[in-house]
């Protein structure tokens, strides 16, 4: 049974449209990532924020463009993203997520899609899952959301690719064991265990 959209979902989509229109008009290349990329590909709706992946060289300019469009900027202590607020809605400009910086390869793997009546480049589900798996830590070892995503989009995922790109993480390896046991993950081959 699909998840019902959160109460603020339409408001979040409005923020996505305003931010993407400003970036597109300024000719800054970006991709929709995170929860909205998952939703655009048929996954559950999100109530969290709008994630745009940008190259690091474009990140500061992208933030300036959003500020010029009326967003309130935030430069958090983390050195891998900038934040822009549209009222209560947050836009993350992510340039160096877990797994490495956003590069040309990420854009090559992305897909142009119609998202809420707007044509956007949407990050590949493999890239989104790699980022999410590598972000799992001892402080937040919660697999609920990623299992829901994996279950709903499993046919679109190249599990061998995602596993190969996340094998250094013990949390990602645990996810694959769990996902396989639940019948969510189907790999063509089994990787050899990583010895640390």
Short mmCIF file of N, CA and C in Angstrom, two decimals:
data_model
loop_
_atom_site.label_atom_id
_atom_site.label_comp_id
_atom_site.label_asym_id
_atom_site.label_seq_id
_atom_site.Cartn_x
_atom_site.Cartn_y
_atom_site.Cartn_z
N UNK A 1 0.84 -1.19 0.00
CA UNK A 1 0.00 0.00 0.00
C UNK A 1 0.88 1.24 0.00
N UNK A 2 0.72 2.16 -0.99
CA UNK A 2 1.58 3.33 -1.06
C UNK A 2 1.38 4.27 0.11
N UNK A 3 2.44 4.98 0.46
CA UNK A 3 2.37 5.95 1.56
C UNK A 3 1.55 7.15 1.13
N UNK A 4 0.76 7.68 2.05
CA UNK A 4 0.02 8.92 1.77
C UNK A 4 1.00 10.09 1.82
N UNK A 5 0.84 11.06 0.92
CA UNK A 5 1.74 12.21 0.95
C UNK A 5 1.63 12.96 2.27
N UNK A 6 2.75 13.43 2.81
CA UNK A 6 2.70 14.24 4.03
C UNK A 6 1.94 15.54 3.77
N UNK A 7 1.48 16.17 4.85
CA UNK A 7 0.68 17.39 4.74
C UNK A 7 1.40 18.51 3.99
N UNK A 8 2.71 18.61 4.18
CA UNK A 8 3.46 19.72 3.57
C UNK A 8 4.03 19.36 2.20
N UNK A 9 3.61 18.22 1.63
CA UNK A 9 4.22 17.74 0.39
C UNK A 9 4.04 18.72 -0.77
N UNK A 10 2.81 19.22 -0.97
CA UNK A 10 2.58 20.17 -2.07
C UNK A 10 3.37 21.45 -1.88
N UNK A 11 3.51 21.88 -0.63
CA UNK A 11 4.32 23.06 -0.33
C UNK A 11 5.79 22.81 -0.68
N UNK A 12 6.26 21.60 -0.38
CA UNK A 12 7.64 21.23 -0.70
C UNK A 12 7.85 21.21 -2.21
N UNK A 13 6.86 20.71 -2.95
CA UNK A 13 6.96 20.71 -4.41
C UNK A 13 7.00 22.14 -4.95
N UNK A 14 6.27 23.05 -4.31
CA UNK A 14 6.33 24.47 -4.72
C UNK A 14 7.72 25.04 -4.52
N UNK A 15 8.35 24.70 -3.40
CA UNK A 15 9.73 25.13 -3.15
C UNK A 15 10.67 24.56 -4.21
N UNK A 16 10.49 23.27 -4.53
CA UNK A 16 11.31 22.64 -5.56
C UNK A 16 11.18 23.39 -6.88
N UNK A 17 9.95 23.75 -7.25
CA UNK A 17 9.73 24.46 -8.52
C UNK A 17 10.39 25.84 -8.52
N UNK A 18 10.23 26.58 -7.43
CA UNK A 18 10.82 27.93 -7.36
C UNK A 18 12.34 27.85 -7.42
N UNK A 19 12.93 26.93 -6.66
CA UNK A 19 14.39 26.82 -6.63
C UNK A 19 14.93 26.35 -7.98
N UNK A 20 14.29 25.35 -8.56
CA UNK A 20 14.79 24.83 -9.84
C UNK A 20 14.64 25.86 -10.95
N UNK A 21 13.56 26.64 -10.92
CA UNK A 21 13.38 27.69 -11.94
C UNK A 21 14.48 28.73 -11.83
N UNK A 22 14.84 29.12 -10.61
CA UNK A 22 15.91 30.12 -10.42
C UNK A 22 17.25 29.58 -10.91
N UNK A 23 17.56 28.34 -10.58
CA UNK A 23 18.84 27.75 -11.00
C UNK A 23 18.89 27.55 -12.51
N UNK A 24 17.78 27.10 -13.09
CA UNK A 24 17.74 26.89 -14.54
C UNK A 24 17.91 28.21 -15.28
N UNK A 25 17.22 29.25 -14.80
CA UNK A 25 17.32 30.57 -15.45
C UNK A 25 18.75 31.10 -15.41
N UNK A 26 19.47 30.78 -14.32
CA UNK A 26 20.87 31.23 -14.19
C UNK A 26 21.85 30.27 -14.85
N UNK A 27 21.32 29.21 -15.46
CA UNK A 27 22.13 28.22 -16.19
C UNK A 27 23.14 27.50 -15.29
N UNK A 28 22.71 27.18 -14.07
CA UNK A 28 23.51 26.34 -13.17
C UNK A 28 22.99 24.91 -13.32
N UNK A 29 23.88 24.00 -13.67
CA UNK A 29 23.46 22.60 -13.84
C UNK A 29 23.25 21.97 -12.48
N UNK A 30 22.13 21.27 -12.33
CA UNK A 30 21.78 20.63 -11.05
C UNK A 30 20.94 19.41 -11.34
N UNK A 31 20.81 18.55 -10.33
CA UNK A 31 19.96 17.37 -10.40
C UNK A 31 19.10 17.32 -9.16
N UNK A 32 17.91 16.80 -9.31
CA UNK A 32 17.08 16.51 -8.15
C UNK A 32 17.61 15.24 -7.51
N UNK A 33 17.83 15.28 -6.20
CA UNK A 33 18.34 14.11 -5.48
C UNK A 33 17.46 13.79 -4.28
N UNK A 34 17.96 12.94 -3.41
CA UNK A 34 17.31 12.64 -2.15
C UNK A 34 15.90 12.10 -2.28
N UNK A 35 15.06 12.47 -1.30
CA UNK A 35 13.71 11.95 -1.21
C UNK A 35 12.83 12.28 -2.39
N UNK A 36 12.98 13.48 -2.97
CA UNK A 36 12.14 13.83 -4.12
C UNK A 36 12.56 13.08 -5.37
N UNK A 37 13.85 12.76 -5.52
CA UNK A 37 14.29 11.92 -6.64
C UNK A 37 13.70 10.51 -6.49
N UNK A 38 13.67 10.03 -5.26
CA UNK A 38 13.07 8.71 -4.99
C UNK A 38 11.58 8.74 -5.34
N UNK A 39 10.87 9.79 -4.91
CA UNK A 39 9.45 9.93 -5.21
C UNK A 39 9.21 10.05 -6.71
N UNK A 40 10.05 10.84 -7.40
CA UNK A 40 9.89 11.02 -8.85
C UNK A 40 10.03 9.69 -9.60
N UNK A 41 10.79 8.77 -9.04
CA UNK A 41 11.00 7.46 -9.67
C UNK A 41 10.00 6.41 -9.20
N UNK A 42 9.01 6.83 -8.39
CA UNK A 42 7.96 5.91 -7.98
C UNK A 42 8.03 5.46 -6.54
N UNK A 43 8.95 6.02 -5.77
CA UNK A 43 9.08 5.67 -4.37
C UNK A 43 8.13 6.45 -3.49
N UNK A 44 8.26 6.28 -2.19
CA UNK A 44 7.35 6.97 -1.26
C UNK A 44 7.58 8.48 -1.25
N UNK A 45 6.52 9.26 -0.94
CA UNK A 45 6.69 10.71 -0.85
C UNK A 45 7.51 11.09 0.38
N UNK A 46 8.09 12.26 0.35
CA UNK A 46 8.93 12.73 1.44
C UNK A 46 8.34 13.98 2.07
N UNK A 47 8.70 14.23 3.33
CA UNK A 47 8.30 15.49 3.96
C UNK A 47 9.53 16.22 4.47
N UNK A 48 10.69 15.77 4.03
CA UNK A 48 11.93 16.24 4.64
C UNK A 48 12.42 17.56 4.06
N UNK A 49 12.92 17.54 2.83
CA UNK A 49 13.48 18.74 2.21
C UNK A 49 13.63 18.50 0.72
N UNK A 50 14.16 19.51 0.03
CA UNK A 50 14.48 19.40 -1.39
C UNK A 50 15.99 19.28 -1.49
N UNK A 51 16.46 18.21 -2.11
CA UNK A 51 17.90 18.03 -2.32
C UNK A 51 18.22 18.25 -3.79
N UNK A 52 19.16 19.16 -4.04
CA UNK A 52 19.71 19.33 -5.38
C UNK A 52 21.19 18.97 -5.30
N UNK A 53 21.63 18.14 -6.24
CA UNK A 53 23.06 17.84 -6.37
C UNK A 53 23.64 18.83 -7.36
N UNK A 54 24.74 19.47 -6.96
CA UNK A 54 25.46 20.41 -7.83
C UNK A 54 26.94 20.12 -7.73
N UNK A 55 27.68 20.52 -8.74
CA UNK A 55 29.14 20.41 -8.67
C UNK A 55 29.65 21.40 -7.63
N UNK A 56 30.74 21.06 -6.98
CA UNK A 56 31.29 21.95 -5.95
C UNK A 56 31.64 23.31 -6.51
N UNK A 57 32.12 23.36 -7.74
CA UNK A 57 32.50 24.62 -8.35
C UNK A 57 31.28 25.54 -8.55
N UNK A 58 30.08 24.97 -8.60
CA UNK A 58 28.86 25.75 -8.80
C UNK A 58 28.08 26.03 -7.52
N UNK A 59 28.50 25.43 -6.40
CA UNK A 59 27.68 25.45 -5.19
C UNK A 59 27.48 26.86 -4.62
N UNK A 60 28.54 27.63 -4.48
CA UNK A 60 28.41 28.98 -3.90
C UNK A 60 27.54 29.86 -4.79
N UNK A 61 27.72 29.75 -6.10
CA UNK A 61 26.90 30.54 -7.03
C UNK A 61 25.44 30.11 -6.95
N UNK A 62 25.19 28.81 -6.84
CA UNK A 62 23.81 28.32 -6.72
C UNK A 62 23.15 28.90 -5.48
N UNK A 63 23.89 28.96 -4.37
CA UNK A 63 23.35 29.53 -3.14
C UNK A 63 23.03 31.02 -3.35
N UNK A 64 23.93 31.75 -3.98
CA UNK A 64 23.69 33.18 -4.25
C UNK A 64 22.44 33.38 -5.10
N UNK A 65 22.24 32.51 -6.08
CA UNK A 65 21.07 32.61 -6.96
C UNK A 65 19.79 32.41 -6.16
N UNK A 66 19.80 31.44 -5.27
CA UNK A 66 18.60 31.20 -4.45
C UNK A 66 18.34 32.36 -3.49
N UNK A 67 19.40 32.93 -2.93
CA UNK A 67 19.24 34.10 -2.06
C UNK A 67 18.64 35.26 -2.86
N UNK A 68 19.12 35.46 -4.07
CA UNK A 68 18.59 36.52 -4.94
C UNK A 68 17.12 36.27 -5.27
N UNK A 69 16.72 34.98 -5.30
CA UNK A 69 15.32 34.63 -5.59
C UNK A 69 14.44 34.69 -4.34
N UNK A 70 15.02 35.10 -3.18
CA UNK A 70 14.22 35.28 -1.98
C UNK A 70 14.39 34.21 -0.92
N UNK A 71 15.27 33.27 -1.14
CA UNK A 71 15.53 32.24 -0.14
C UNK A 71 16.49 32.78 0.92
N UNK A 72 16.44 32.23 2.12
CA UNK A 72 17.34 32.63 3.20
C UNK A 72 18.48 31.62 3.27
N UNK A 73 19.71 32.11 3.20
CA UNK A 73 20.86 31.19 3.16
C UNK A 73 21.30 30.73 4.54
N UNK A 74 21.93 29.56 4.53
CA UNK A 74 22.56 29.02 5.72
C UNK A 74 23.82 28.27 5.27
N UNK A 75 24.93 28.60 5.90
CA UNK A 75 26.17 27.87 5.62
C UNK A 75 26.49 27.05 6.86
N UNK A 76 26.09 25.79 6.85
CA UNK A 76 26.27 24.95 8.04
C UNK A 76 27.73 24.59 8.26
N UNK A 77 28.08 24.09 9.44
CA UNK A 77 29.46 23.70 9.70
C UNK A 77 29.93 22.54 8.84
N UNK A 78 28.99 21.70 8.40
CA UNK A 78 29.37 20.62 7.49
C UNK A 78 29.93 21.23 6.21
N UNK A 79 30.94 20.58 5.65
CA UNK A 79 31.61 21.17 4.48
C UNK A 79 31.20 20.49 3.18
N UNK A 80 30.02 19.87 3.14
CA UNK A 80 29.62 19.14 1.94
C UNK A 80 28.31 19.64 1.34
N UNK A 81 27.72 20.68 1.95
CA UNK A 81 26.47 21.23 1.43
C UNK A 81 26.26 22.66 1.90
N UNK A 82 25.37 23.36 1.17
CA UNK A 82 24.84 24.64 1.60
C UNK A 82 23.33 24.47 1.75
N UNK A 83 22.71 25.37 2.54
CA UNK A 83 21.27 25.29 2.78
C UNK A 83 20.62 26.62 2.42
N UNK A 84 19.41 26.52 1.87
CA UNK A 84 18.63 27.72 1.56
C UNK A 84 17.19 27.45 2.00
N UNK A 85 16.62 28.40 2.71
CA UNK A 85 15.27 28.24 3.28
C UNK A 85 14.26 29.03 2.47
N UNK A 86 13.15 28.39 2.15
CA UNK A 86 12.00 29.01 1.51
C UNK A 86 10.88 28.92 2.54
N UNK A 87 10.79 29.93 3.42
CA UNK A 87 9.86 29.84 4.55
C UNK A 87 10.32 28.71 5.47
N UNK A 88 9.46 27.71 5.66
CA UNK A 88 9.80 26.57 6.53
C UNK A 88 10.41 25.41 5.74
N UNK A 89 10.50 25.54 4.43
CA UNK A 89 11.02 24.47 3.59
C UNK A 89 12.50 24.68 3.30
N UNK A 90 13.24 23.60 3.38
CA UNK A 90 14.69 23.64 3.22
C UNK A 90 15.09 23.07 1.86
N UNK A 91 16.03 23.77 1.21
CA UNK A 91 16.69 23.26 0.00
C UNK A 91 18.14 23.01 0.36
N UNK A 92 18.58 21.77 0.19
CA UNK A 92 19.99 21.43 0.38
C UNK A 92 20.68 21.43 -0.97
N UNK A 93 21.76 22.18 -1.07
CA UNK A 93 22.62 22.16 -2.26
C UNK A 93 23.81 21.27 -1.91
N UNK A 94 23.76 20.04 -2.36
CA UNK A 94 24.74 19.02 -1.97
C UNK A 94 25.80 18.89 -3.06
N UNK A 95 27.04 19.10 -2.67
CA UNK A 95 28.12 19.01 -3.65
C UNK A 95 29.16 17.94 -3.31
N UNK A 96 29.20 17.49 -2.06
CA UNK A 96 30.16 16.45 -1.68
C UNK A 96 29.50 15.49 -0.69
N UNK A 97 28.55 14.67 -1.19
CA UNK A 97 27.86 13.76 -0.28
C UNK A 97 28.76 12.60 0.13
N UNK A 98 28.27 11.77 1.04
CA UNK A 98 28.99 10.54 1.39
C UNK A 98 29.19 9.76 0.10
N UNK A 99 30.40 9.33 -0.14
CA UNK A 99 30.69 8.60 -1.37
C UNK A 99 31.49 9.41 -2.37
N UNK A 100 31.67 10.71 -2.11
CA UNK A 100 32.52 11.50 -3.00
C UNK A 100 31.78 12.65 -3.64
N UNK A 101 32.53 13.56 -4.27
CA UNK A 101 31.94 14.78 -4.83
C UNK A 101 31.04 14.49 -6.04
N UNK A 102 30.10 15.40 -6.27
CA UNK A 102 29.25 15.34 -7.46
C UNK A 102 30.11 15.72 -8.66
N UNK A 103 30.12 14.83 -9.64
CA UNK A 103 30.98 15.03 -10.81
C UNK A 103 30.20 14.78 -12.09
N UNK A 104 30.89 14.90 -13.23
CA UNK A 104 30.24 14.71 -14.53
C UNK A 104 29.55 13.35 -14.63
N UNK A 105 30.15 12.31 -14.05
CA UNK A 105 29.57 10.96 -14.11
C UNK A 105 28.17 10.93 -13.49
N UNK A 106 27.98 11.67 -12.41
CA UNK A 106 26.65 11.72 -11.78
C UNK A 106 25.62 12.30 -12.76
N UNK A 107 26.01 13.35 -13.45
CA UNK A 107 25.10 13.97 -14.41
C UNK A 107 24.84 13.03 -15.58
N UNK A 108 25.86 12.28 -16.00
CA UNK A 108 25.69 11.34 -17.11
C UNK A 108 24.72 10.21 -16.75
N UNK A 109 24.70 9.82 -15.46
CA UNK A 109 23.81 8.74 -15.03
C UNK A 109 22.38 9.22 -14.73
N UNK A 110 22.19 10.53 -14.62
CA UNK A 110 20.87 11.09 -14.30
C UNK A 110 19.92 10.98 -15.50
N UNK A 111 18.63 11.14 -15.23
CA UNK A 111 17.59 11.00 -16.26
C UNK A 111 16.73 12.25 -16.28
N UNK A 112 16.52 12.85 -17.47
CA UNK A 112 15.53 13.94 -17.54
C UNK A 112 14.14 13.35 -17.34
N UNK A 113 13.37 13.95 -16.43
CA UNK A 113 12.04 13.43 -16.11
C UNK A 113 11.07 14.58 -15.89
N UNK A 114 9.78 14.28 -16.09
CA UNK A 114 8.72 15.22 -15.77
C UNK A 114 8.40 15.05 -14.28
N UNK A 115 8.64 16.09 -13.49
CA UNK A 115 8.41 16.01 -12.04
C UNK A 115 7.44 17.13 -11.66
N UNK A 116 6.21 16.74 -11.36
CA UNK A 116 5.19 17.72 -11.00
C UNK A 116 5.09 18.83 -12.06
N UNK A 117 4.95 18.40 -13.31
CA UNK A 117 4.77 19.30 -14.46
C UNK A 117 6.00 20.16 -14.75
N UNK A 118 7.16 19.73 -14.31
CA UNK A 118 8.40 20.46 -14.59
C UNK A 118 9.46 19.47 -15.04
N UNK A 119 10.16 19.79 -16.11
CA UNK A 119 11.21 18.90 -16.64
C UNK A 119 12.48 19.12 -15.82
N UNK A 120 12.93 18.06 -15.15
CA UNK A 120 14.12 18.14 -14.31
C UNK A 120 15.05 16.97 -14.58
N UNK A 121 16.32 17.18 -14.33
CA UNK A 121 17.28 16.09 -14.35
C UNK A 121 17.21 15.44 -12.97
N UNK A 122 16.95 14.13 -12.94
CA UNK A 122 16.77 13.41 -11.68
C UNK A 122 17.94 12.45 -11.50
N UNK A 123 18.60 12.53 -10.36
CA UNK A 123 19.75 11.68 -10.07
C UNK A 123 19.37 10.21 -10.20
N UNK A 124 20.32 9.39 -10.60
CA UNK A 124 20.05 7.95 -10.72
C UNK A 124 19.74 7.39 -9.34
N UNK A 125 18.86 6.38 -9.31
CA UNK A 125 18.50 5.78 -8.03
C UNK A 125 19.72 5.11 -7.41
N UNK A 126 20.63 4.59 -8.23
CA UNK A 126 21.85 3.99 -7.69
C UNK A 126 22.67 5.03 -6.92
N UNK A 127 22.82 6.23 -7.49
CA UNK A 127 23.58 7.29 -6.81
C UNK A 127 22.90 7.72 -5.51
N UNK A 128 21.58 7.81 -5.53
CA UNK A 128 20.85 8.22 -4.32
C UNK A 128 21.03 7.16 -3.23
N UNK A 129 20.91 5.89 -3.60
CA UNK A 129 21.07 4.82 -2.61
C UNK A 129 22.49 4.73 -2.08
N UNK A 130 23.48 4.91 -2.94
CA UNK A 130 24.88 4.91 -2.49
C UNK A 130 25.07 5.99 -1.43
N UNK A 131 24.59 7.19 -1.72
CA UNK A 131 24.71 8.30 -0.78
C UNK A 131 24.03 7.97 0.55
N UNK A 132 22.82 7.42 0.48
CA UNK A 132 22.08 7.12 1.70
C UNK A 132 22.75 5.99 2.50
N UNK A 133 23.23 4.97 1.83
CA UNK A 133 23.89 3.87 2.54
C UNK A 133 25.19 4.32 3.20
N UNK A 134 25.95 5.15 2.52
CA UNK A 134 27.22 5.61 3.08
C UNK A 134 27.03 6.66 4.18
N UNK A 135 25.83 7.20 4.28
CA UNK A 135 25.55 8.19 5.33
C UNK A 135 25.12 7.54 6.65
N UNK A 136 24.85 6.23 6.63
CA UNK A 136 24.44 5.54 7.87
C UNK A 136 25.63 5.45 8.81
N UNK A 137 25.43 5.82 10.07
CA UNK A 137 26.50 5.83 11.05
C UNK A 137 26.06 5.13 12.33
N UNK A 138 27.01 4.96 13.24
CA UNK A 138 26.69 4.38 14.55
C UNK A 138 25.69 5.25 15.30
N UNK A 139 25.74 6.56 15.07
CA UNK A 139 24.82 7.47 15.77
C UNK A 139 23.39 7.33 15.23
N UNK A 140 23.24 6.97 13.95
CA UNK A 140 21.92 6.83 13.34
C UNK A 140 21.85 5.59 12.47
N UNK A 141 21.86 4.40 13.10
CA UNK A 141 21.83 3.15 12.31
C UNK A 141 20.40 2.69 11.99
N UNK A 142 19.61 3.58 11.41
CA UNK A 142 18.20 3.30 11.14
C UNK A 142 18.03 2.88 9.68
N UNK A 143 17.52 1.69 9.46
CA UNK A 143 17.36 1.14 8.11
C UNK A 143 15.93 1.25 7.59
N UNK A 144 15.00 1.76 8.38
CA UNK A 144 13.59 1.76 7.97
C UNK A 144 13.36 2.47 6.64
N UNK A 145 13.84 3.70 6.51
CA UNK A 145 13.57 4.48 5.30
C UNK A 145 14.22 3.86 4.07
N UNK A 146 15.47 3.41 4.22
CA UNK A 146 16.16 2.85 3.05
C UNK A 146 15.57 1.51 2.64
N UNK A 147 15.05 0.75 3.59
CA UNK A 147 14.37 -0.50 3.24
C UNK A 147 13.07 -0.22 2.48
N UNK A 148 12.35 0.83 2.89
CA UNK A 148 11.12 1.20 2.18
C UNK A 148 11.43 1.61 0.75
N UNK A 149 12.49 2.40 0.57
CA UNK A 149 12.90 2.82 -0.77
C UNK A 149 13.33 1.62 -1.59
N UNK A 150 14.17 0.77 -1.00
CA UNK A 150 14.67 -0.41 -1.72
C UNK A 150 13.53 -1.32 -2.15
N UNK A 151 12.56 -1.50 -1.28
CA UNK A 151 11.42 -2.37 -1.61
C UNK A 151 10.60 -1.77 -2.76
N UNK A 152 10.36 -0.47 -2.73
CA UNK A 152 9.49 0.14 -3.74
C UNK A 152 10.18 0.33 -5.09
N UNK A 153 11.51 0.45 -5.11
CA UNK A 153 12.21 0.72 -6.38
C UNK A 153 13.20 -0.38 -6.77
N UNK A 154 13.10 -1.54 -6.16
CA UNK A 154 14.14 -2.58 -6.32
C UNK A 154 14.39 -2.97 -7.77
N UNK A 155 13.36 -2.94 -8.63
CA UNK A 155 13.56 -3.33 -10.03
C UNK A 155 14.38 -2.31 -10.81
N UNK A 156 14.49 -1.09 -10.30
CA UNK A 156 15.24 -0.04 -11.00
C UNK A 156 16.70 0.02 -10.58
N UNK A 157 17.07 -0.73 -9.55
CA UNK A 157 18.40 -0.60 -8.95
C UNK A 157 19.36 -1.64 -9.51
N UNK A 158 20.56 -1.21 -9.83
CA UNK A 158 21.64 -2.14 -10.17
C UNK A 158 22.33 -2.48 -8.85
N UNK A 159 21.86 -3.54 -8.20
CA UNK A 159 22.33 -3.88 -6.86
C UNK A 159 23.81 -4.19 -6.83
N UNK A 160 24.34 -4.78 -7.90
CA UNK A 160 25.78 -5.07 -7.93
C UNK A 160 26.59 -3.78 -7.90
N UNK A 161 26.13 -2.79 -8.66
CA UNK A 161 26.82 -1.50 -8.69
C UNK A 161 26.77 -0.82 -7.33
N UNK A 162 25.58 -0.79 -6.73
CA UNK A 162 25.42 -0.14 -5.42
C UNK A 162 26.27 -0.86 -4.38
N UNK A 163 26.27 -2.19 -4.40
CA UNK A 163 27.06 -2.93 -3.42
C UNK A 163 28.56 -2.69 -3.61
N UNK A 164 29.01 -2.69 -4.85
CA UNK A 164 30.44 -2.47 -5.12
C UNK A 164 30.89 -1.09 -4.65
N UNK A 165 30.01 -0.09 -4.80
CA UNK A 165 30.37 1.28 -4.44
C UNK A 165 30.23 1.57 -2.94
N UNK A 166 29.61 0.65 -2.19
CA UNK A 166 29.41 0.89 -0.76
C UNK A 166 30.07 -0.17 0.12
N UNK A 167 30.82 -1.08 -0.47
CA UNK A 167 31.32 -2.24 0.28
C UNK A 167 32.26 -1.88 1.42
N UNK A 168 32.81 -0.66 1.42
CA UNK A 168 33.70 -0.25 2.52
C UNK A 168 32.95 0.04 3.81
N UNK A 169 31.62 0.18 3.72
CA UNK A 169 30.81 0.51 4.90
C UNK A 169 30.23 -0.74 5.54
N UNK A 170 30.50 -0.97 6.84
CA UNK A 170 29.88 -2.12 7.49
C UNK A 170 28.36 -1.99 7.56
N UNK A 171 27.85 -0.77 7.60
CA UNK A 171 26.41 -0.56 7.64
C UNK A 171 25.77 -0.91 6.29
N UNK A 172 26.45 -0.58 5.20
CA UNK A 172 25.95 -0.97 3.88
C UNK A 172 25.99 -2.48 3.72
N UNK A 173 27.06 -3.12 4.20
CA UNK A 173 27.12 -4.58 4.12
C UNK A 173 25.99 -5.22 4.92
N UNK A 174 25.68 -4.65 6.08
CA UNK A 174 24.57 -5.16 6.88
C UNK A 174 23.24 -4.98 6.14
N UNK A 175 23.10 -3.85 5.45
CA UNK A 175 21.88 -3.63 4.66
C UNK A 175 21.70 -4.71 3.61
N UNK A 176 22.79 -5.07 2.92
CA UNK A 176 22.68 -6.08 1.87
C UNK A 176 22.30 -7.44 2.46
N UNK A 177 22.84 -7.77 3.61
CA UNK A 177 22.45 -9.01 4.27
C UNK A 177 20.97 -8.98 4.62
N UNK A 178 20.52 -7.88 5.20
CA UNK A 178 19.12 -7.71 5.57
C UNK A 178 18.22 -7.71 4.34
N UNK A 179 18.61 -6.93 3.34
CA UNK A 179 17.80 -6.82 2.12
C UNK A 179 17.67 -8.14 1.39
N UNK A 180 18.75 -8.91 1.38
CA UNK A 180 18.70 -10.21 0.73
C UNK A 180 17.81 -11.18 1.52
N UNK A 181 17.94 -11.15 2.83
CA UNK A 181 17.11 -12.00 3.68
C UNK A 181 15.63 -11.70 3.57
N UNK A 182 15.29 -10.44 3.32
CA UNK A 182 13.89 -10.04 3.18
C UNK A 182 13.37 -10.21 1.75
N UNK A 183 14.25 -10.63 0.85
CA UNK A 183 13.84 -10.82 -0.54
C UNK A 183 13.73 -9.53 -1.32
N UNK A 184 14.36 -8.47 -0.85
CA UNK A 184 14.31 -7.17 -1.53
C UNK A 184 15.45 -7.06 -2.54
N UNK A 185 16.64 -7.45 -2.13
CA UNK A 185 17.85 -7.30 -2.95
C UNK A 185 18.11 -8.60 -3.70
N UNK A 186 18.27 -8.47 -5.01
CA UNK A 186 18.65 -9.62 -5.82
C UNK A 186 19.89 -9.24 -6.61
N UNK A 187 21.01 -9.89 -6.26
CA UNK A 187 22.27 -9.61 -6.94
C UNK A 187 22.55 -10.71 -7.95
N UNK A 188 23.29 -10.35 -9.00
CA UNK A 188 23.69 -11.34 -10.00
C UNK A 188 24.85 -12.18 -9.49
N UNK A 189 25.70 -11.57 -8.68
CA UNK A 189 26.86 -12.27 -8.12
C UNK A 189 26.99 -11.83 -6.67
N UNK A 190 27.79 -12.55 -5.93
CA UNK A 190 28.03 -12.19 -4.53
C UNK A 190 29.47 -11.70 -4.43
N UNK A 191 29.66 -10.53 -3.85
CA UNK A 191 31.01 -10.00 -3.69
C UNK A 191 31.73 -10.75 -2.58
N UNK A 192 33.04 -10.81 -2.72
CA UNK A 192 33.83 -11.38 -1.64
C UNK A 192 33.78 -10.46 -0.44
N UNK A 193 33.81 -10.99 0.78
CA UNK A 193 33.80 -10.13 1.96
C UNK A 193 35.01 -9.19 1.96
N UNK A 194 34.80 -8.00 2.50
CA UNK A 194 35.89 -7.03 2.62
C UNK A 194 36.61 -7.28 3.94
N UNK A 195 37.92 -7.41 3.89
CA UNK A 195 38.72 -7.60 5.12
C UNK A 195 39.37 -6.28 5.48
N UNK A 196 39.06 -5.81 6.66
CA UNK A 196 39.58 -4.51 7.11
C UNK A 196 40.80 -4.71 7.97
#
